[in-house]
Every structure is written in structure tokens, then in C-alpha cells.
mmCIF file of C-alpha atoms in Angstrom:
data_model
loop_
_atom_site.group_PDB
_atom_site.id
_atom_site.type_symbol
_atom_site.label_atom_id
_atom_site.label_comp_id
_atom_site.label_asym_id
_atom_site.label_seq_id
_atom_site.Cartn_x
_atom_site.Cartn_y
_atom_site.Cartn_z
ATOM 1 C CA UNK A 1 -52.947 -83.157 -29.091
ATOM 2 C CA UNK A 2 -55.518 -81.233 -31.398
ATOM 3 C CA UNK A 3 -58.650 -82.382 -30.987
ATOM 4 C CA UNK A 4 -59.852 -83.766 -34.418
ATOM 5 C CA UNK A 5 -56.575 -85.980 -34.515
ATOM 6 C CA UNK A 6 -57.382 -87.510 -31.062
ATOM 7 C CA UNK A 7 -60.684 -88.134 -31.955
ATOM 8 C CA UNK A 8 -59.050 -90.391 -35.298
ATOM 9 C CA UNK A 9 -57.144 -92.103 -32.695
ATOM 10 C CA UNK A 10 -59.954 -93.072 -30.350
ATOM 11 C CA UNK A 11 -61.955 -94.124 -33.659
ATOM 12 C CA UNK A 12 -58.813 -96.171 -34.449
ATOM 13 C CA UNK A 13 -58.465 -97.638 -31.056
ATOM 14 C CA UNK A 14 -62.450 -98.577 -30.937
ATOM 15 C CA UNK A 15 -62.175 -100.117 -34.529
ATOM 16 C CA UNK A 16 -59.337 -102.251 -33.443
ATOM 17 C CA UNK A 17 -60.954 -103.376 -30.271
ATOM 18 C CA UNK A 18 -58.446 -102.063 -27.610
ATOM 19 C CA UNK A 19 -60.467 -99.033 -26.033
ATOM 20 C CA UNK A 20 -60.802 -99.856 -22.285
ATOM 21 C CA UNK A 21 -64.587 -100.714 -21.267
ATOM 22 C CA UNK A 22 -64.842 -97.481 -19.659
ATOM 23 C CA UNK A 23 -64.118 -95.822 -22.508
ATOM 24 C CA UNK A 24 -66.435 -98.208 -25.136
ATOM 25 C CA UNK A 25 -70.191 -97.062 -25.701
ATOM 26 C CA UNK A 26 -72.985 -99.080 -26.504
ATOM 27 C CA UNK A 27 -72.578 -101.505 -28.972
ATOM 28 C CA UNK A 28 -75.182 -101.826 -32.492
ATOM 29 C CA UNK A 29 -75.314 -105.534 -31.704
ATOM 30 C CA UNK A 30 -76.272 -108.005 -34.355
ATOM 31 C CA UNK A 31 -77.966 -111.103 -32.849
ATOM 32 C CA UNK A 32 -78.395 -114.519 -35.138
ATOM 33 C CA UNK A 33 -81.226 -116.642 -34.239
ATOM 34 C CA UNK A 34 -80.512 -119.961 -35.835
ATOM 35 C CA UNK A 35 -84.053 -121.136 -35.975
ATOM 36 C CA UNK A 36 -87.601 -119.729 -37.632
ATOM 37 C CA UNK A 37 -89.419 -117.106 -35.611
ATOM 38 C CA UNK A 38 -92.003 -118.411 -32.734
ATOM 39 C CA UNK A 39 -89.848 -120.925 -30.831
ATOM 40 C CA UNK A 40 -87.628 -120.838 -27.678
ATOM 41 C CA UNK A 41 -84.438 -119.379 -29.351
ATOM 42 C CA UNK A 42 -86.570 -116.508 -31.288
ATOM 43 C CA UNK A 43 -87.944 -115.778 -27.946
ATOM 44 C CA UNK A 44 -84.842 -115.970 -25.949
ATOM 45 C CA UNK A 45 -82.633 -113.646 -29.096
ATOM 46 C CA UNK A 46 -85.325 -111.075 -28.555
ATOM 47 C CA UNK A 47 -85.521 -110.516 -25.022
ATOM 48 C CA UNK A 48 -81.975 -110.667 -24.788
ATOM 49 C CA UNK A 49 -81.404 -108.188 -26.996
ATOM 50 C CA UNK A 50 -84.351 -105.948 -25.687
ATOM 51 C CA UNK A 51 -82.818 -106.516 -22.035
ATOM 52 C CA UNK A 52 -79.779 -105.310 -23.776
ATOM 53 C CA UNK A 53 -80.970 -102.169 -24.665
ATOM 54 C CA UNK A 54 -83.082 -101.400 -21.821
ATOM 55 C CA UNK A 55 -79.669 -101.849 -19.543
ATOM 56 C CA UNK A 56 -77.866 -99.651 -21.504
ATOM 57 C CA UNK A 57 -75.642 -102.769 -22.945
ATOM 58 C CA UNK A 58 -76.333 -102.284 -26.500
ATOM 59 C CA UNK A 59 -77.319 -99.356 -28.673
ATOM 60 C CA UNK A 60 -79.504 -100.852 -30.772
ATOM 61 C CA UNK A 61 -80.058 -104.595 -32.159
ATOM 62 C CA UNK A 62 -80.606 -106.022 -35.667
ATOM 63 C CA UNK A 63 -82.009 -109.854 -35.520
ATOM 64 C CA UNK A 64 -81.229 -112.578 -38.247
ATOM 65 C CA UNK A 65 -83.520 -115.971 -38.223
ATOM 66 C CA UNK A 66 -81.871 -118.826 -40.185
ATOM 67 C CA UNK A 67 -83.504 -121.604 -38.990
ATOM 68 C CA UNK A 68 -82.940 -125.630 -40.092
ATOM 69 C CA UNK A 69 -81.231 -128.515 -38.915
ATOM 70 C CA UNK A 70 -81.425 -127.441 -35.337
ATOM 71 C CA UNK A 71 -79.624 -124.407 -35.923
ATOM 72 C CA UNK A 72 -76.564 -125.702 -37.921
ATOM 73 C CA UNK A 73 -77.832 -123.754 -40.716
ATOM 74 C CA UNK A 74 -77.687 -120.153 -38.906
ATOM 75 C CA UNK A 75 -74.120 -121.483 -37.009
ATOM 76 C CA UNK A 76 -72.692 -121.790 -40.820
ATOM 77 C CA UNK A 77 -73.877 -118.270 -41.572
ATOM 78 C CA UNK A 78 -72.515 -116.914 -38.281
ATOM 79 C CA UNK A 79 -69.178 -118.411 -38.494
ATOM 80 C CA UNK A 80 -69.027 -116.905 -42.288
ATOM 81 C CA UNK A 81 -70.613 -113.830 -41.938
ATOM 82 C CA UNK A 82 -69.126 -112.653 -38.799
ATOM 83 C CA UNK A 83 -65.875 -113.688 -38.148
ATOM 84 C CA UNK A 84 -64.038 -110.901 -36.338
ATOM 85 C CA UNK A 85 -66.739 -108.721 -35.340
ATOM 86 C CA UNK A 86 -66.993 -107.813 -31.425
ATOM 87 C CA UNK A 87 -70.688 -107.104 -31.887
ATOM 88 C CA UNK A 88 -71.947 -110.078 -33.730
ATOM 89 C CA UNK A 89 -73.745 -112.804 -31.262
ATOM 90 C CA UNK A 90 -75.662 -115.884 -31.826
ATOM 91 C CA UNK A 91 -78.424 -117.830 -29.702
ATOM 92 C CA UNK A 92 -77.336 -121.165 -28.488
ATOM 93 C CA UNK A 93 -78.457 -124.565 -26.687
ATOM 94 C CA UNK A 94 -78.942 -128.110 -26.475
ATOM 95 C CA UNK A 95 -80.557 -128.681 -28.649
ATOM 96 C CA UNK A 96 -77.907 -127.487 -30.891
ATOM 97 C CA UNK A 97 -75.640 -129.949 -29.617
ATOM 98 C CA UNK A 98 -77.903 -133.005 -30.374
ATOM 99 C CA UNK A 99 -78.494 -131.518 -33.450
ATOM 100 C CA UNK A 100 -74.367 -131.571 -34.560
ATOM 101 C CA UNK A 101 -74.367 -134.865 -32.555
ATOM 102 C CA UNK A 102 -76.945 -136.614 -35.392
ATOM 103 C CA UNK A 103 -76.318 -134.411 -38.138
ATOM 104 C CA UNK A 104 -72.508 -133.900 -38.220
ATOM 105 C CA UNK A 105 -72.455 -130.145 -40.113
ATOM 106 C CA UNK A 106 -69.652 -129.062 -41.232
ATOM 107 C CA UNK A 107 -69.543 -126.470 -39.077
ATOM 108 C CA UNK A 108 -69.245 -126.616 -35.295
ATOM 109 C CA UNK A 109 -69.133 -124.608 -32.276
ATOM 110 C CA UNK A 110 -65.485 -125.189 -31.910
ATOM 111 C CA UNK A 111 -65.475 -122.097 -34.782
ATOM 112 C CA UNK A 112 -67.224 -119.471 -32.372
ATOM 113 C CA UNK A 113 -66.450 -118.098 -29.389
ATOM 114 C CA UNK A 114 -68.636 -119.195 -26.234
ATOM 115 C CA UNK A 115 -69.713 -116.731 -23.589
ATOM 116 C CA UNK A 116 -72.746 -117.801 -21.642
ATOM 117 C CA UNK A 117 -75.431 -119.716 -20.386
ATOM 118 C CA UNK A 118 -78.303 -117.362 -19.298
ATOM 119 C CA UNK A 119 -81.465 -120.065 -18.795
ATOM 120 C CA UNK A 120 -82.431 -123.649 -18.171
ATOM 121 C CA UNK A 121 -85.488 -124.753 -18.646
ATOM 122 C CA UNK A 122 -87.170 -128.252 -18.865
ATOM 123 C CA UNK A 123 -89.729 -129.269 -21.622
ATOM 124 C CA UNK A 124 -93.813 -130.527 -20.985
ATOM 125 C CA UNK A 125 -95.233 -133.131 -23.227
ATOM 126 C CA UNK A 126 -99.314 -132.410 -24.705
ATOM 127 C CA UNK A 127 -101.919 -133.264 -26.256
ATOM 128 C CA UNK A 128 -104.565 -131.695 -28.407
ATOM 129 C CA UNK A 129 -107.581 -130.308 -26.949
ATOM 130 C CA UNK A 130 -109.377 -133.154 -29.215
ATOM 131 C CA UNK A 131 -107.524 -135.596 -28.752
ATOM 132 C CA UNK A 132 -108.584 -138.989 -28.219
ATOM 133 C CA UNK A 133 -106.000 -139.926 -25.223
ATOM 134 C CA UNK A 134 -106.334 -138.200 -21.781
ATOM 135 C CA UNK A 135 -103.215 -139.184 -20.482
ATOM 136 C CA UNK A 136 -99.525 -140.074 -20.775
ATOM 137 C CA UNK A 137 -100.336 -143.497 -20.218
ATOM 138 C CA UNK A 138 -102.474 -143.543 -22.850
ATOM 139 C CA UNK A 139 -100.033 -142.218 -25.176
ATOM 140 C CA UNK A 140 -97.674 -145.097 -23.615
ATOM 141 C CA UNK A 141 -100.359 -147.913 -23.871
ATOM 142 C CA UNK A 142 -100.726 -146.951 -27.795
ATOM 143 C CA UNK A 143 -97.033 -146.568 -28.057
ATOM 144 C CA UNK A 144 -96.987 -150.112 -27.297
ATOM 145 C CA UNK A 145 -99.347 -151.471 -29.806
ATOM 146 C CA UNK A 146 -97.927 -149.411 -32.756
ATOM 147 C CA UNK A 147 -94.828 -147.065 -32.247
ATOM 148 C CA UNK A 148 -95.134 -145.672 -35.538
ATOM 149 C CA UNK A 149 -99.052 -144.876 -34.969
ATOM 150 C CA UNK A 150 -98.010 -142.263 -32.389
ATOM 151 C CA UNK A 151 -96.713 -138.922 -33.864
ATOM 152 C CA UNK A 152 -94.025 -137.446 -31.755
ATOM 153 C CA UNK A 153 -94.048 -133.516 -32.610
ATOM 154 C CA UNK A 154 -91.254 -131.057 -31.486
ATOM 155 C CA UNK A 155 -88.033 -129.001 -32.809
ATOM 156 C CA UNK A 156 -85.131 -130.167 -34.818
ATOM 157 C CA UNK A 157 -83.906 -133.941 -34.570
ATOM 158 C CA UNK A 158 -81.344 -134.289 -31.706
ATOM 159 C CA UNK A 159 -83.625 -131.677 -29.599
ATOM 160 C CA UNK A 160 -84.506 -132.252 -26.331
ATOM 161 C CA UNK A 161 -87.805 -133.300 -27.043
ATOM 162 C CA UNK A 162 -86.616 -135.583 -29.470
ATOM 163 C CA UNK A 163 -83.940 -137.337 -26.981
ATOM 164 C CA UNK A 164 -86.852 -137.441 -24.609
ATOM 165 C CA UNK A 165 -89.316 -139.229 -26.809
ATOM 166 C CA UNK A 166 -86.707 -141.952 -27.533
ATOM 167 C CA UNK A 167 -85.686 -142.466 -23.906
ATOM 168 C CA UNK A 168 -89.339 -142.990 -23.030
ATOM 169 C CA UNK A 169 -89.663 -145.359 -25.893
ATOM 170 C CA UNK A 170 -86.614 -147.547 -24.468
ATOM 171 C CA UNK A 171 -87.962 -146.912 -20.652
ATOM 172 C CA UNK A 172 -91.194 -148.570 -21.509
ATOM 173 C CA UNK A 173 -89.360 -151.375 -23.691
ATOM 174 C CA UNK A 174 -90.106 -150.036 -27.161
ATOM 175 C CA UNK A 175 -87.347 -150.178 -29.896
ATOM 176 C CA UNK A 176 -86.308 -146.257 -29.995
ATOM 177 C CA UNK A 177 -85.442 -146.224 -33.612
ATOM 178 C CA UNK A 178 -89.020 -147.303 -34.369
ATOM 179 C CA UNK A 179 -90.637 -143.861 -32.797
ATOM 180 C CA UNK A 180 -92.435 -142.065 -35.120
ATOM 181 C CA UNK A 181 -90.765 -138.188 -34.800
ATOM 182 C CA UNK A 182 -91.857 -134.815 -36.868
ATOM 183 C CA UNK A 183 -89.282 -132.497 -36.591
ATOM 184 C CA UNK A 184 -90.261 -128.950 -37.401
ATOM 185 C CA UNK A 185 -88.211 -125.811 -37.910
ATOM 186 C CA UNK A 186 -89.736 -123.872 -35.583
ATOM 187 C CA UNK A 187 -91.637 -123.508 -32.440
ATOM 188 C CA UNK A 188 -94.169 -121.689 -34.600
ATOM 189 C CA UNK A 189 -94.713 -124.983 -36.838
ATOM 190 C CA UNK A 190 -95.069 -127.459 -33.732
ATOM 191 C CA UNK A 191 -97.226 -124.926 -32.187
ATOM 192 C CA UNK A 192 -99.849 -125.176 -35.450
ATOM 193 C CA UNK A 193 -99.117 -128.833 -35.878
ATOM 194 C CA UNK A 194 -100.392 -129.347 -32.344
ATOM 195 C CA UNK A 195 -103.266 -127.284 -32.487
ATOM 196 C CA UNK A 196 -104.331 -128.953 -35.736
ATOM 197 C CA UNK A 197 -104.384 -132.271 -34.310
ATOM 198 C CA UNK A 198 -101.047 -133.109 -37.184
ATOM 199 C CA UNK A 199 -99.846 -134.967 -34.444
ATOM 200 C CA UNK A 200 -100.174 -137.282 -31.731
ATOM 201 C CA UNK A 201 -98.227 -135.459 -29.104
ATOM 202 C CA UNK A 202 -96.099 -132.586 -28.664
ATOM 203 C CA UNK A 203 -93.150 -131.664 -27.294
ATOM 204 C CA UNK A 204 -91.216 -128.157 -25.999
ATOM 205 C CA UNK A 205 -90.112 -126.291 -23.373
ATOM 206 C CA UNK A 206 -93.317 -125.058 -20.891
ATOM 207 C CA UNK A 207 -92.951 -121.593 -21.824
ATOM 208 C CA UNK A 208 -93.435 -122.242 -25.405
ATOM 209 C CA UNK A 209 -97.038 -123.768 -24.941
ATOM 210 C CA UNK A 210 -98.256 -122.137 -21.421
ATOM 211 C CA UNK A 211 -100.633 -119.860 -23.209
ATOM 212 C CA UNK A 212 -101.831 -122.508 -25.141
ATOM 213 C CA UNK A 213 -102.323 -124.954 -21.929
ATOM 214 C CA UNK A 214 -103.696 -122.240 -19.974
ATOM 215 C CA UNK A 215 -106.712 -121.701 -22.426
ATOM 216 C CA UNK A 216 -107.439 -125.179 -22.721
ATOM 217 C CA UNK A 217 -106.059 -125.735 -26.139
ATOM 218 C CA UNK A 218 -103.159 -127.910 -25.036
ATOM 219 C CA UNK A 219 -103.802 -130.723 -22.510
ATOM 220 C CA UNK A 220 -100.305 -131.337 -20.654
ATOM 221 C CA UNK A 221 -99.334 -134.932 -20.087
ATOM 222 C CA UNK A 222 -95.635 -134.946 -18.189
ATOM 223 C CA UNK A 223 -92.906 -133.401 -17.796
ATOM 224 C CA UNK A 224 -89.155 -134.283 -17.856
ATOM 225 C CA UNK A 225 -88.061 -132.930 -14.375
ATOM 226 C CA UNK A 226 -87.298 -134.662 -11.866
ATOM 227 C CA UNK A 227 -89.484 -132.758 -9.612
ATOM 228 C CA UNK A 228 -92.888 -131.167 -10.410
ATOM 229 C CA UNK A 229 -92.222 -127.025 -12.019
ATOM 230 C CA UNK A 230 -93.134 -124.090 -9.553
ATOM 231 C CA UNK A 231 -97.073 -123.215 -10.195
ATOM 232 C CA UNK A 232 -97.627 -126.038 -13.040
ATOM 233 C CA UNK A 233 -99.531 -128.749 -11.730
ATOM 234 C CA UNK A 234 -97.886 -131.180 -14.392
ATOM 235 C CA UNK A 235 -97.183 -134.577 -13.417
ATOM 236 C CA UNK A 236 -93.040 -135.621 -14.052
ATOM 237 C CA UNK A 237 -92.528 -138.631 -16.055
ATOM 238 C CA UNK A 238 -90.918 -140.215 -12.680
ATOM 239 C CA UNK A 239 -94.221 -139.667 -11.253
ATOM 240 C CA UNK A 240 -96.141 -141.822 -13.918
ATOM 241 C CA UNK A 241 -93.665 -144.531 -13.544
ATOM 242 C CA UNK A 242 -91.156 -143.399 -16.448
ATOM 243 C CA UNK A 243 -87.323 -142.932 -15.548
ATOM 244 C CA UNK A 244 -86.655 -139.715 -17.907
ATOM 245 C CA UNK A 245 -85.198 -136.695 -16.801
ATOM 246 C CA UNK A 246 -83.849 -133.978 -19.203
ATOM 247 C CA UNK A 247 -83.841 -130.475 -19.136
ATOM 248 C CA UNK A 248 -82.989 -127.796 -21.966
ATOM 249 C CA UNK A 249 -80.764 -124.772 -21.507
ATOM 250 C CA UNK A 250 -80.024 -121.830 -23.768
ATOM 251 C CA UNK A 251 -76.845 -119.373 -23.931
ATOM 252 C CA UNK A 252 -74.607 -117.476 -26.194
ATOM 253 C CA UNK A 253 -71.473 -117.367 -28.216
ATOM 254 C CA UNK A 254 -69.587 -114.722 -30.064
ATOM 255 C CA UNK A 255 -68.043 -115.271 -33.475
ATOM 256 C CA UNK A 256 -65.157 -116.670 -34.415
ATOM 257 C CA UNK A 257 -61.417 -114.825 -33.768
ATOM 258 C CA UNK A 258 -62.333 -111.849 -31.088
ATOM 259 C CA UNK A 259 -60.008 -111.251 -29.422
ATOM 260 C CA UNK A 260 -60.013 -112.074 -25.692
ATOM 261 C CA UNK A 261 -60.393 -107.989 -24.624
ATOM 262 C CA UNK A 262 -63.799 -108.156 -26.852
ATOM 263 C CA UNK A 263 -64.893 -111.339 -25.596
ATOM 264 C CA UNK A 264 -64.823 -109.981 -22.417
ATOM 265 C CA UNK A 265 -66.599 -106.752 -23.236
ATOM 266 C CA UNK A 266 -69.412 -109.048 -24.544
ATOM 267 C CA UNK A 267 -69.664 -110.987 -21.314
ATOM 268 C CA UNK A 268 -69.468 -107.889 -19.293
ATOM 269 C CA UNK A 269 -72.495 -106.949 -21.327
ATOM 270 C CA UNK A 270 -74.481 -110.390 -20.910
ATOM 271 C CA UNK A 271 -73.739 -109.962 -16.798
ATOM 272 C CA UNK A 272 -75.061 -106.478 -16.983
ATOM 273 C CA UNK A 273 -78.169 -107.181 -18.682
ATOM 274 C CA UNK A 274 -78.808 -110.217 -17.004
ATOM 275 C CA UNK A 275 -79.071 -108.500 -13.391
ATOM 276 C CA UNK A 276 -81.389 -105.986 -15.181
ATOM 277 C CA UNK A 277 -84.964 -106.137 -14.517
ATOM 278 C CA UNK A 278 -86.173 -105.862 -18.007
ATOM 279 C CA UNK A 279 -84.285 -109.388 -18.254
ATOM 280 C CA UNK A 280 -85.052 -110.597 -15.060
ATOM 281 C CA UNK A 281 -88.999 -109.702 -15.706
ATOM 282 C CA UNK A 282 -88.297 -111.337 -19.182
ATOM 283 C CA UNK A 283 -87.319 -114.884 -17.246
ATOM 284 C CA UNK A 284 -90.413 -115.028 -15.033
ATOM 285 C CA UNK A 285 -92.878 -114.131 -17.361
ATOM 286 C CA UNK A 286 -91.142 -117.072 -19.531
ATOM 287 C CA UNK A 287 -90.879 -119.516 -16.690
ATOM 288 C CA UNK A 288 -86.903 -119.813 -17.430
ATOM 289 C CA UNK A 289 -84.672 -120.335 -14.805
ATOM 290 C CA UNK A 290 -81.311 -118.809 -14.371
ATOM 291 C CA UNK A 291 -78.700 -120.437 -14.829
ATOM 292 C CA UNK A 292 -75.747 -118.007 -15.150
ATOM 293 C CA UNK A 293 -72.201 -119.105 -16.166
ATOM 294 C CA UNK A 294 -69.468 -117.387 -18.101
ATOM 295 C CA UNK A 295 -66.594 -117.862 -19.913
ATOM 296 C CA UNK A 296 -64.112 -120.628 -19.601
ATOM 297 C CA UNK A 297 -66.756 -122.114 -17.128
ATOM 298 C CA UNK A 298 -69.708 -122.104 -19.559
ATOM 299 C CA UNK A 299 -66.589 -123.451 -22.329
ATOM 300 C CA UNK A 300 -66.225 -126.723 -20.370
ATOM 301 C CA UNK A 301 -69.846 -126.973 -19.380
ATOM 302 C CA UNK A 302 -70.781 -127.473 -23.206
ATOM 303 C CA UNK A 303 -68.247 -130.150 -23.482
ATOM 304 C CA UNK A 304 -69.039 -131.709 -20.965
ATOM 305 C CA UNK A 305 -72.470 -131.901 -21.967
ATOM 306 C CA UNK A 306 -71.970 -132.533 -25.219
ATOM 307 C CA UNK A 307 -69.907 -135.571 -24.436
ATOM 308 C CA UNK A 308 -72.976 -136.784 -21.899
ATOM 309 C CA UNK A 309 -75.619 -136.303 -24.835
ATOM 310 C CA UNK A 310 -73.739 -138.028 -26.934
ATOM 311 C CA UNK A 311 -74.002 -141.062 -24.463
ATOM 312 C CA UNK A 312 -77.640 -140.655 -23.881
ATOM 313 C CA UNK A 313 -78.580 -140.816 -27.284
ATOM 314 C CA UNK A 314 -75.934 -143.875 -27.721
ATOM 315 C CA UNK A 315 -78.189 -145.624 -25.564
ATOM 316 C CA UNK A 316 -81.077 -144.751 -27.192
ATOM 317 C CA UNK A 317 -80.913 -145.357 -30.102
ATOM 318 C CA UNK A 318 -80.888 -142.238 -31.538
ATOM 319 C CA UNK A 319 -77.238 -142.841 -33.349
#
């Protein structure tokens, strides 16, 4: 075969998706944030996609933040924009579950394709530095007088933080609908809302506000494991006498109708970058932990999580 037509066939072959992963290069990945720059998913999108590079996994990577109405808002644009394409992948988590579960888009993740969970992670409630309450329990104790007095701060409604807020509410026999909850677009916007005493307490994953904690501008309150986190001398919620125990967990899906030879490709990728030390660095300077799973596995995982959020926020309150 002459050279120049076997190169047109290998072209062909790569543009239809059939080349064997030996044979692929590097994909120019396209990665869609569905939230506003400065919060967990931003974070997680780019260090993925760095990791990515650095492991030889991707060429290069273009990012898209659409944030809003935690994350439906980029899901719509992903399932529209990218339908088809073997390179195009999207940031993904909980929170994006509660956030279909109370908003009902239009648009679910039963259009995309899902390939993995990469992190858990569980969130730390603060204060501001100036704040008037020193504790948890004083946040509880005001909670009590006036629930709407006390300004819960955090992501999107149906977050983890959010869920959180409303099972301590009902733990400590306060009516969860009456909670008084600022949802922002971004962990940028909590961030500055926090700092600028906007609210009366704040809520995110520890990674988000570490710097913040560590230079005294945050005071943490609790956290929602069940045991206390690895080097953070937090107290849990269980320790102060509160039953709540969530965590948060991030992954990725693929768009809608790859086929299952380019799905794979793209969780061959994901597995190679995530024994990479550029991601694994990436995790412990973040405080995530892994939490690998692929596939059909990862699939029923979200279900079945979806189905148990669902439940929790059922009880509630929340819907």
C-alpha cells in the first residue's frame, strides 16, 4: 500500500474511533467544569487535566467553566455541545446529584457517559476570623433561638454542605426547611462571603479552605466524618454530640453516544494518570482521598447513591 493512501486510512480509522490503543496518540482533550473558577470541581478539572498531560494521557487540554445550579447548567452544554466526541470530558460529583435531585433539569446524567470516580473527600464547617461564636455549639445554641438568624454559606443547593446543614438542623430538633442557606456559584464566592463576615458559617470540602484555616482567617468548627481527618485537628460533628456523617466525592463522565472502544480509551487514560505522580502529588497536596472506580462499577455506584441522597434529603426536609 503507498504510503500517503495508508496514512488516509489510519486518519479515517482514528476519526471513526476504531484505531487500537496502541496505535491512538495523545488526545487534545476538552474538559467542562460545570461550576465558576475557585471551587472543588475547578480545582479537581485542572489537575486532572495537568496530570493528564504530565502522564503522557493527553496532548494538550482546553477548559470550559459553566457554572450554576450545581452544575446542571455546564451538564446541558456538555450533553449539546459534545455529543459524539471521544475527547470531550466533564467534572462530576455529589453534589451534582443533589443538585438534579432539588432542581429537576432537564438534562441528566443518564445523557453522558460515566467513567470514574477519582476522589472522596469530606467537607469542614467555619467561621470567620471575627466572628462572634467560637464554636459549633455556639452556632447550634443560636440555631436554636432563630434558624433564620444563622447564615449557612456553601455551593449550589442540594450540595453536600447544604444536605449537611439541614441534617444538623433536624439532629438538634430544628425544622430543616426553616435553615437559612446562601448558595453561591462558586467556591470562589463562598470563599469571599466567608472572609467578609456575609455569613454566619461556611461550608466546603477541607481542601477548599485549608489555606485560609491555616492563616487564621477561617476558624474550623466540625467536620462531617465519622472519624477525625489525618493531620486536621477538627473535631467531627459525632464528637460534639451531632449524628451527621457525609462525605463528598468527585469523578468523571464522557459525553453522550461514544462508543464503548472510546469509552474505554478514556478510562484507560483516567487509570494512567491517576497512578502518575503529578496526580498522585496533586491528591495530597489537596487532602483528597482516592477513591478509584471505573466503568460499569462507578455506573451503579452513582445510582446507588443517588437513590440514598434522595432519601437523606427526604428526611430532611430538603424536598
Amino acid at each position: 500500500m503507498r504510503r500517503d493512501t495508508f496514512l488516509k486510512s489510519l486518519a479515517a480509522m482514528a476519526a471513526a474511533g476504531v484505531l487500537p490503543v496502541s496505535a491512538q496518540t495523545a488526545s487534545a482533550v476538552k474538559m467542562m467544569i460545570p461550576a465558576n473558577p475557585g471551587g472543588g470541581w475547578d480545582t479537581t478539572g485542572r489537575a486532572l487535566g495537568k496530570a493528564m498531560q504530565d502522564a503522557g494521557a493527553a496532548s494538550s487540554v482546553a477548559y470550559d467553566n459553566k457554572g450554576g445550579a450545581a452544575g446542571a447548567i455546564g451538564l446541558a452544554q456538555f450533553v449539546n455541545a459534545s455529543k459524539g466526541d471521544p475527547n470531550a470530558m466533564m467534572v462530576m460529583g455529589a453534589v451534582m446529584l443533589g443538585g438534579i435531585i432539588t432542581g429537576k433539569p432537564p438534562v441528566g446524567l443518564d445523557k453522558v457517559t460515566p467513567l470514574a470516580r477519582l476522589t472522596s473527600e469530606y467537607n469542614v464547617f467555619v467561621l470567620p476570623a471575627n466572628s462572634p461564636f467560637k464554636t459549633m455549639k455556639d452556632v447550634i445554641d443560636q440555631l436554636k433561638k432563630d434558624p433564620g438568624s444563622v447564615k449557612w454559606g456553601g455551593g449550589s443547593r442540594g450540595s453536600t454542605e447544604h444536605i449537611a446543614a439541614a441534617m444538623i438542623a433536624r439532629e438538634v430538633g430544628v425544622d430543616p426547611a426553616k435553615i437559612n442557606y446562601v448558595a453561591f456559584r462558586g467556591g470562589g464566592e463562598a470563599t469571599a462571603a466567608i472572609l467578609g463576615g456575609n455569613v454566619t458559617v461556611g461550608g466546603s470540602g477541607y481542601s477548599e479552605f485549608a489555606e485560609y484555616i491555616t492563616a487564621g482567617k477561617m476558624r474550623p468548627v466540625g467536620v462531617t466524618s465519622g472519624t477525625r481527618l489525618k493531620g486536621v485537628n477538627v473535631p467531627t460533628l459525632k464528637e460534639q454530640g451531632i449524628n451527621v456523617e457525609i462525605g463528598n466525592w468527585r469523578g468523571v463522565y464522557g459525553a453522550p453516544g461514544i462508543t464503548p472502544e472510546q469509552r474505554k480509551a478514556l478510562i484507560d487514560a483516567l487509570a494512567k494518570t491517576f497512578k502518575h505522580k503529578a496526580w498522585q502529588d496533586a491528591m495530597e497536596k489537596n487532602g483528597w482521598t482516592p477513591a478509584w472506580m471505573a466503568g460499569d462499577e462507578f455506573a451503579n455506584f452513582v445510582d446507588a447513591e443517588f437513590a440514598s441522597m434522595r432519601a437523606t434529603m427526604a428526611k430532611s426536609g430538603m424536598i
